[in-house]
Short mmCIF file of C-alpha atoms in Angstrom, two decimals:
data_model
loop_
_atom_site.label_atom_id
_atom_site.label_comp_id
_atom_site.label_asym_id
_atom_site.label_seq_id
_atom_site.Cartn_x
_atom_site.Cartn_y
_atom_site.Cartn_z
CA GLU A 19 232.11 -47.46 50.95
CA ILE A 20 234.12 -45.05 48.83
CA VAL A 21 237.65 -46.40 48.36
CA LEU A 22 240.50 -43.94 47.84
CA THR A 23 243.57 -45.28 46.04
CA GLN A 24 246.77 -43.28 46.30
CA SER A 25 249.69 -43.60 43.93
CA PRO A 26 252.51 -44.12 43.93
CA ALA A 27 252.95 -45.80 47.29
CA THR A 28 256.44 -44.34 47.53
CA LEU A 29 257.97 -41.42 45.69
CA SER A 30 261.75 -41.05 45.81
CA LEU A 31 262.84 -37.53 44.96
CA SER A 32 265.59 -35.03 45.73
CA PRO A 33 265.13 -31.63 47.39
CA GLY A 34 264.16 -29.04 44.81
CA GLU A 35 262.34 -31.54 42.61
CA ARG A 36 258.62 -31.47 41.86
CA ALA A 37 256.36 -34.03 43.53
CA THR A 38 253.04 -35.12 42.04
CA LEU A 39 250.80 -37.34 44.19
CA SER A 40 247.58 -38.92 42.99
CA CYS A 41 244.37 -39.89 44.77
CA ARG A 42 241.65 -41.74 42.88
CA ALA A 43 238.16 -42.36 44.27
CA SER A 44 236.04 -45.44 43.48
CA GLN A 45 233.11 -43.12 42.80
CA SER A 46 232.67 -39.39 42.52
CA VAL A 47 233.34 -37.39 45.67
CA SER A 48 232.69 -34.08 43.91
CA SER A 49 235.26 -31.71 45.46
CA TYR A 50 234.89 -33.11 48.98
CA LEU A 51 238.48 -34.19 49.40
CA ALA A 52 241.24 -33.22 51.80
CA TRP A 53 244.98 -33.80 51.93
CA TYR A 54 247.04 -34.33 55.10
CA GLN A 55 250.75 -34.53 55.77
CA GLN A 56 252.12 -36.79 58.49
CA LYS A 57 255.70 -36.93 59.71
CA PRO A 58 257.06 -39.81 61.82
CA GLY A 59 255.80 -39.69 65.40
CA GLN A 60 253.51 -36.76 64.70
CA ALA A 61 249.83 -36.23 64.15
CA PRO A 62 248.58 -35.48 60.64
CA ARG A 63 248.36 -31.86 59.48
CA LEU A 64 245.62 -30.56 57.23
CA LEU A 65 246.99 -29.22 53.94
CA PHE A 66 243.90 -28.78 51.73
CA TYR A 67 240.17 -29.15 52.03
CA ASP A 68 237.54 -29.20 49.30
CA ALA A 69 240.29 -30.32 46.92
CA SER A 70 242.04 -27.00 46.42
CA ASN A 71 241.50 -24.77 49.43
CA ARG A 72 244.78 -24.35 51.24
CA ALA A 73 244.59 -24.65 55.03
CA THR A 74 246.00 -21.97 57.30
CA GLY A 75 249.77 -21.67 57.20
CA ILE A 76 250.37 -24.04 54.30
CA PRO A 77 253.14 -22.76 51.98
CA ALA A 78 252.35 -21.79 48.41
CA ARG A 79 254.62 -24.50 47.00
CA PHE A 80 251.80 -26.92 47.84
CA SER A 81 248.79 -27.04 45.53
CA GLY A 82 245.73 -29.26 45.32
CA SER A 83 243.53 -29.90 42.32
CA GLY A 84 240.90 -32.22 40.90
CA SER A 85 237.24 -33.11 41.18
CA GLY A 86 235.03 -36.13 40.73
CA THR A 87 237.29 -39.17 41.02
CA ASP A 88 240.80 -37.85 40.26
CA PHE A 89 242.79 -35.57 42.51
CA THR A 90 246.37 -34.36 42.64
CA LEU A 91 248.60 -32.90 45.32
CA THR A 92 251.62 -31.10 43.89
CA ILE A 93 254.68 -29.83 45.70
CA SER A 94 256.43 -27.54 43.25
CA SER A 95 259.91 -27.70 44.77
CA LEU A 96 260.56 -30.09 47.65
CA GLU A 97 262.00 -28.68 50.85
CA PRO A 98 263.71 -30.96 53.39
CA GLU A 99 260.70 -30.68 55.72
CA ASP A 100 258.31 -31.95 53.03
CA PHE A 101 259.54 -35.54 53.18
CA ALA A 102 256.64 -37.28 54.88
CA VAL A 103 253.58 -39.43 54.26
CA TYR A 104 250.58 -37.80 52.56
CA TYR A 105 246.99 -38.98 52.90
CA CYS A 106 243.83 -38.02 51.05
CA GLN A 107 240.41 -38.19 52.75
CA GLN A 108 236.88 -37.87 51.38
CA ARG A 109 233.79 -36.58 53.13
CA ARG A 110 231.33 -37.07 50.28
CA SER A 111 229.82 -40.10 52.01
CA TRP A 112 229.75 -38.64 55.54
CA PRO A 113 229.65 -39.95 58.15
CA ALA A 114 231.35 -42.87 56.39
CA LEU A 115 234.60 -41.00 55.95
CA THR A 116 237.51 -42.78 54.31
CA PHE A 117 241.21 -42.16 53.87
CA GLY A 118 243.58 -43.29 51.17
CA GLY A 119 246.43 -45.63 51.98
CA GLY A 120 249.05 -42.88 51.81
CA THR A 121 252.02 -41.90 49.67
CA LYS A 122 255.43 -41.72 51.25
CA VAL A 123 257.68 -39.03 49.82
CA GLU A 124 261.24 -40.04 50.62
CA ILE A 125 264.64 -38.56 49.94
CA LYS A 126 266.36 -40.08 46.95
CA GLN B 9 246.90 -21.64 70.63
CA VAL B 10 244.73 -24.67 70.02
CA GLN B 11 245.73 -27.72 72.05
CA LEU B 12 244.23 -31.17 72.23
CA VAL B 13 245.62 -33.59 74.79
CA GLU B 14 244.56 -37.24 74.81
CA SER B 15 244.87 -39.59 77.75
CA GLY B 16 243.66 -42.97 78.91
CA GLY B 17 245.51 -45.28 76.56
CA GLY B 18 247.30 -48.41 77.69
CA VAL B 19 247.38 -52.17 77.45
CA VAL B 20 244.07 -53.98 77.85
CA GLN B 21 242.95 -57.56 77.41
CA PRO B 22 240.56 -58.55 74.62
CA GLY B 23 236.95 -58.14 75.65
CA ARG B 24 237.71 -55.48 78.25
CA SER B 25 236.89 -51.75 78.24
CA LEU B 26 238.83 -48.52 78.18
CA ARG B 27 237.84 -44.85 78.18
CA LEU B 28 239.89 -42.25 76.35
CA SER B 29 239.73 -38.55 77.12
CA CYS B 30 240.74 -35.53 75.09
CA THR B 31 240.97 -32.16 76.80
CA ALA B 32 240.91 -29.06 74.65
CA SER B 33 242.18 -25.53 75.17
CA GLY B 34 242.80 -22.39 73.14
CA PHE B 35 239.40 -22.25 71.43
CA THR B 36 235.67 -22.25 72.21
CA PHE B 37 235.28 -26.00 72.61
CA SER B 38 231.48 -25.94 72.74
CA SER B 39 231.33 -24.48 69.22
CA TYR B 40 233.06 -27.31 67.38
CA PRO B 41 232.19 -30.88 66.46
CA MET B 42 234.91 -33.26 67.56
CA HIS B 43 236.22 -36.51 66.09
CA TRP B 44 238.27 -39.55 66.98
CA VAL B 45 240.60 -40.98 64.32
CA ARG B 46 242.86 -43.99 64.81
CA GLN B 47 245.99 -45.38 63.22
CA ALA B 48 247.12 -48.97 63.65
CA PRO B 49 250.90 -49.40 64.00
CA GLY B 50 252.56 -48.79 60.65
CA LYS B 51 249.18 -48.38 58.92
CA GLY B 52 246.98 -45.63 57.56
CA LEU B 53 244.29 -43.50 59.15
CA GLU B 54 240.77 -44.63 60.03
CA TRP B 55 237.98 -42.32 61.14
CA VAL B 56 236.23 -43.65 64.25
CA ALA B 57 233.51 -41.28 65.48
CA VAL B 58 232.15 -37.74 65.52
CA ILE B 59 230.04 -35.79 67.99
CA ALA B 60 228.20 -32.55 67.31
CA ASN B 61 229.19 -29.42 69.18
CA ASP B 62 226.15 -29.71 71.46
CA GLY B 63 226.52 -33.46 71.86
CA ASN B 64 223.13 -34.22 70.33
CA ASP B 65 224.31 -35.97 67.16
CA LYS B 66 226.84 -38.78 67.11
CA TYR B 67 228.07 -41.15 64.40
CA GLN B 68 230.51 -44.04 64.47
CA ALA B 69 232.32 -46.09 61.87
CA ASP B 70 230.77 -49.47 61.13
CA SER B 71 233.89 -51.16 62.52
CA VAL B 72 233.17 -49.85 66.03
CA LYS B 73 229.39 -49.44 65.99
CA GLY B 74 227.77 -50.98 69.04
CA ARG B 75 231.11 -51.16 70.89
CA PHE B 76 232.45 -47.59 71.02
CA THR B 77 230.58 -44.52 72.27
CA ILE B 78 231.64 -40.92 71.84
CA SER B 79 230.52 -38.27 74.31
CA ARG B 80 231.53 -34.81 75.49
CA ASP B 81 231.36 -32.53 78.48
CA ASN B 82 231.48 -28.93 77.31
CA SER B 83 231.85 -27.69 80.90
CA LYS B 84 235.14 -29.58 81.06
CA ASN B 85 236.26 -28.97 77.46
CA THR B 86 236.62 -32.71 77.09
CA VAL B 87 235.56 -35.34 74.57
CA TYR B 88 235.54 -39.02 75.46
CA LEU B 89 235.66 -42.35 73.68
CA GLN B 90 234.24 -45.27 75.64
CA MET B 91 235.58 -48.47 74.11
CA ASN B 92 233.93 -51.75 75.07
CA SER B 93 234.47 -55.33 73.91
CA LEU B 94 237.92 -54.47 72.67
CA ARG B 95 239.55 -56.62 69.99
CA ALA B 96 243.13 -57.05 68.86
CA GLU B 97 242.31 -55.14 65.68
CA ASP B 98 241.45 -52.07 67.79
CA THR B 99 245.14 -51.70 68.63
CA ALA B 100 246.10 -48.24 67.39
CA VAL B 101 247.09 -44.72 68.24
CA TYR B 102 243.87 -42.83 68.87
CA TYR B 103 243.81 -39.16 67.93
CA CYS B 104 241.15 -36.65 68.80
CA ALA B 105 240.70 -34.00 66.15
CA ARG B 106 238.73 -30.82 65.81
CA ASP B 107 236.32 -30.35 62.94
CA ARG B 108 237.28 -27.48 60.69
CA LYS B 109 233.89 -25.79 60.93
CA VAL B 110 231.96 -24.24 63.76
CA ALA B 111 228.61 -25.85 64.62
CA ALA B 112 227.89 -27.84 61.43
CA ALA B 113 230.58 -30.49 60.87
CA ASP B 114 232.28 -30.55 57.52
CA TYR B 115 234.32 -33.64 58.38
CA TYR B 116 237.73 -32.18 57.79
CA PHE B 117 240.17 -32.11 60.70
CA ASP B 118 242.16 -28.95 61.28
CA TYR B 119 243.75 -29.64 64.67
CA TRP B 120 244.89 -32.96 66.10
CA GLY B 121 246.13 -34.14 69.45
CA GLN B 122 249.39 -36.05 69.83
CA GLY B 123 247.54 -39.35 70.17
CA THR B 124 247.30 -42.06 72.81
CA LEU B 125 248.26 -45.68 72.17
CA VAL B 126 245.79 -48.44 72.90
CA THR B 127 247.14 -51.99 72.80
CA VAL B 128 244.69 -54.86 72.99
CA SER B 129 246.54 -58.01 73.93
CA SER B 130 246.30 -60.93 76.30
#
């Protein structure tokens, strides 16, 4: 099983600040990685697929990068609606899909 | 607009069965693979199962293999999850999710339902 480790577990930032979230895979997943955002009481929302392809309707302040084992989700300037939990997910080993444990971005 | 609506959750005793349904609208249901993903209370996400758009191919996570079965009825725009021999560790919100790609699954999920809570407890 491919294990995805997200760091940090919690990120405390203020609106307007830059957020950098990390996802590290236990073995190469090539570029087969997605990012999701989940707010309390809501379903996850797809942000990026194949590491850097922005999903429909996702604002440009979000960017995804990386390949192999190291991936980054960056939010260039946090808006109030961006405070949420973010998950990465790999499909390299389909159908044995796995998710990371999540990073919570909270208001400082 | 795309909508996915789950139903069938509830409280069930260990060892018993439950069937979840997810009814879709706003897109050509028969063209898309469909998934179930679950989330235990306060925990992260876990993929459960996928079914091809025509229903011919199905895969499940090892944690549910032999106990859970995914199926679909394209005439009803509905995907199901039959859950047998339920355990306490199956307690979770169960989401159905649409695969991002038509026909051939790429195992990314672009639309999700609101989820249905399954609680396994005596």
